[in-house]
C-alpha positions as MATLAB code, in Angstrom:
seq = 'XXXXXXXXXXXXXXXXXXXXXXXXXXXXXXXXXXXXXXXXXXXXXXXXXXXXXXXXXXXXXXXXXXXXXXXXXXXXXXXXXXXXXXXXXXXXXXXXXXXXXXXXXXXXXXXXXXXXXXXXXXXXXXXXXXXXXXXXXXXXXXXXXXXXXXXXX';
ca = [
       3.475   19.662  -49.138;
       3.634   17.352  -51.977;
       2.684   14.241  -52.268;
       5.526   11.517  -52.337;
       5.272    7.404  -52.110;
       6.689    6.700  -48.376;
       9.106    3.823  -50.318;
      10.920    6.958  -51.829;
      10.799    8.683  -47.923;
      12.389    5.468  -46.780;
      15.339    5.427  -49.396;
      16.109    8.794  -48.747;
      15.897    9.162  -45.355;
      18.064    5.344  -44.949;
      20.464    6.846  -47.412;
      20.862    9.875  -45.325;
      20.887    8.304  -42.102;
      17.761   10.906  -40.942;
      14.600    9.827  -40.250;
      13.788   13.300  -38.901;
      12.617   11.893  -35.795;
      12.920   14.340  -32.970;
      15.303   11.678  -31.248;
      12.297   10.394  -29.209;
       9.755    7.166  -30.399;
       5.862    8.286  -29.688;
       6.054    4.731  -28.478;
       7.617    1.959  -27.612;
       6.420   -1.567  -26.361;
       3.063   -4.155  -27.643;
       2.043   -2.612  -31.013;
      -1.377   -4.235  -32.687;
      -2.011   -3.744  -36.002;
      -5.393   -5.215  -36.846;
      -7.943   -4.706  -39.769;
      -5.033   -3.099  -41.655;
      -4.276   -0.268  -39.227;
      -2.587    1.053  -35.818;
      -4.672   -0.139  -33.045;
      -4.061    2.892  -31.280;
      -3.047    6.580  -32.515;
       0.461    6.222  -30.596;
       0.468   10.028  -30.324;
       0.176   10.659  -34.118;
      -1.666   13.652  -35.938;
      -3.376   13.478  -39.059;
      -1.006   13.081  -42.290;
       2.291   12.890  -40.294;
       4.641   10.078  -41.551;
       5.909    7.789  -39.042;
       8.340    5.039  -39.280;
       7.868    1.220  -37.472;
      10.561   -0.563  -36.296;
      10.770   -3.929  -34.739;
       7.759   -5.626  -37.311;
       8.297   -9.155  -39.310;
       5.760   -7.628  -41.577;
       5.140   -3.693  -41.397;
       8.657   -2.591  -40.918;
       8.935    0.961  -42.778;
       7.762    4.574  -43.575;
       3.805    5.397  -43.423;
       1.401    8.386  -43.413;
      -1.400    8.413  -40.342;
      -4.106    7.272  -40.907;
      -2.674    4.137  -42.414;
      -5.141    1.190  -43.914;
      -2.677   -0.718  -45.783;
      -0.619   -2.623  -43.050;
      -0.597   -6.320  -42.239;
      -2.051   -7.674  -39.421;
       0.178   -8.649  -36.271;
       1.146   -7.620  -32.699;
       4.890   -6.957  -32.054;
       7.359   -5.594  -29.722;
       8.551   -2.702  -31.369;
       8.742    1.305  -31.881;
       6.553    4.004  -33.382;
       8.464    6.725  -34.389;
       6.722   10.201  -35.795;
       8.895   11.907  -38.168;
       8.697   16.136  -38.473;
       9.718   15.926  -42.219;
      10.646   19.842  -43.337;
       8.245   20.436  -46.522;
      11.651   21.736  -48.045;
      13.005   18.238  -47.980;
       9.590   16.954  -49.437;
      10.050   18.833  -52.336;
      12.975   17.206  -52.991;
      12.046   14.018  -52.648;
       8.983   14.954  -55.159;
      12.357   15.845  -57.471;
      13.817   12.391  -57.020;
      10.503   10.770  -57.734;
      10.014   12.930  -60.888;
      13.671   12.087  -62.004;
      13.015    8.165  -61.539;
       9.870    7.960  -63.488;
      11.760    9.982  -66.170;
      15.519    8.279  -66.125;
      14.307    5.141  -64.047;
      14.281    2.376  -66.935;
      16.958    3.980  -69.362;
      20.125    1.599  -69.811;
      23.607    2.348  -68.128;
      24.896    2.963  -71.428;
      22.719    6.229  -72.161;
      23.966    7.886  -69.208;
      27.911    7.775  -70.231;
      29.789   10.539  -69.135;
      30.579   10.651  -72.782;
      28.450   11.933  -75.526;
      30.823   10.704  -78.182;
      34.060    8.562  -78.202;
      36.543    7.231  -80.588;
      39.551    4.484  -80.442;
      41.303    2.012  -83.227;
      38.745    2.805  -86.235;
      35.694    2.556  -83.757;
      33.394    5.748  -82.711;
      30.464    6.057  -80.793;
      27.907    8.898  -80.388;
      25.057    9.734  -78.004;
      24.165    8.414  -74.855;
      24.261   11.163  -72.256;
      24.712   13.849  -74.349;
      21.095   13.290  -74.869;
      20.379   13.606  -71.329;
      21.905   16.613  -69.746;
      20.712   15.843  -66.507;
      21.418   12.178  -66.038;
      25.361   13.043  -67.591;
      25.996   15.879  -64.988;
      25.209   13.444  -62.559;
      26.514   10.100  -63.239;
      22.839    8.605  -63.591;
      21.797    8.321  -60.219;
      19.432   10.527  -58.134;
      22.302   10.668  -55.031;
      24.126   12.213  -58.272;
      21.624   14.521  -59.167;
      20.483   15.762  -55.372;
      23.134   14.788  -53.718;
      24.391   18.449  -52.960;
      20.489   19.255  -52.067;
      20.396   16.228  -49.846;
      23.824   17.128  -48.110;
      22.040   19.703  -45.312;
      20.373   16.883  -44.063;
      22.669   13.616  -44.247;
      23.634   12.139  -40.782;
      26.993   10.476  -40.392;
];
């Protein structure tokens, strides 16, 4: 599977209402993080992501082993997520698409690629950028039809 940042596994799977959770938490109750990692396995395997719930501090999407987390003991949920490798290729798509379209203005992705009115005209912008024009800018644009199999309502 590829590699993808578990901020861009969080977006996703919030936007699609999926955490691909099996509809069961490993755990729920008294979780300790200390020295920057789960106290206990909670059920996890080796490079599955998992989601916490119910944190001040840790609240999101990780991949066991995890070193990174904030100390703190909480009432709250471990939840392992069985995350199709289809689905993480997509996600490696959205993360290429933001670190190529990510910091380029509103303007450039017009669904125009010229315009004209009262002695004015304008060219360029998304014409430039055949991908970001298709789909409006965004990467729901752009995958939102690949996404679609997996989106909860």
């Amino acid at each position: 599977m590829p590699s993808v940042n578990e901020s861009t596994i969080f977006k996703v799977c919030n936007y699609l209402r999926n955490w691909f959770d099996r509809g069961q938490a490993h755990f729920t109750g008294e979780i300790q993080i200390s020295n920057g990692a789960l106290a206990e396995t909670y059920g996890l395997k080796a490079g599955q992501y998992f989601r916490i719930i119910g944190s001040s501090l840790n609240d999101g999407v990780y991949q066991y082993p995890v070193t990174s987390l904030t100390n703190e003991t909480f009432n709250g949920a471990i939840w392992g997520m069985a995350i199709p490798a289809a689905f993480m290729s997509i996600l490696k798509k959205i993360e290429d698409y933001e670190a190529e379209y990510g910091n380029v203005t509103s303007a450039a992705f017009s669904p125009y690629s010229s315009e004209s009115f009262g002695g004015y005209s304008r060219s360029g912008g998304a014409g430039t950028k055949d991908t970001a024009q298709d789909s409006g800018g965004t990467w729901i644009g752009t995958f939102g039809a690949d996404l679609r199999p997996w989106r909860k309502m």
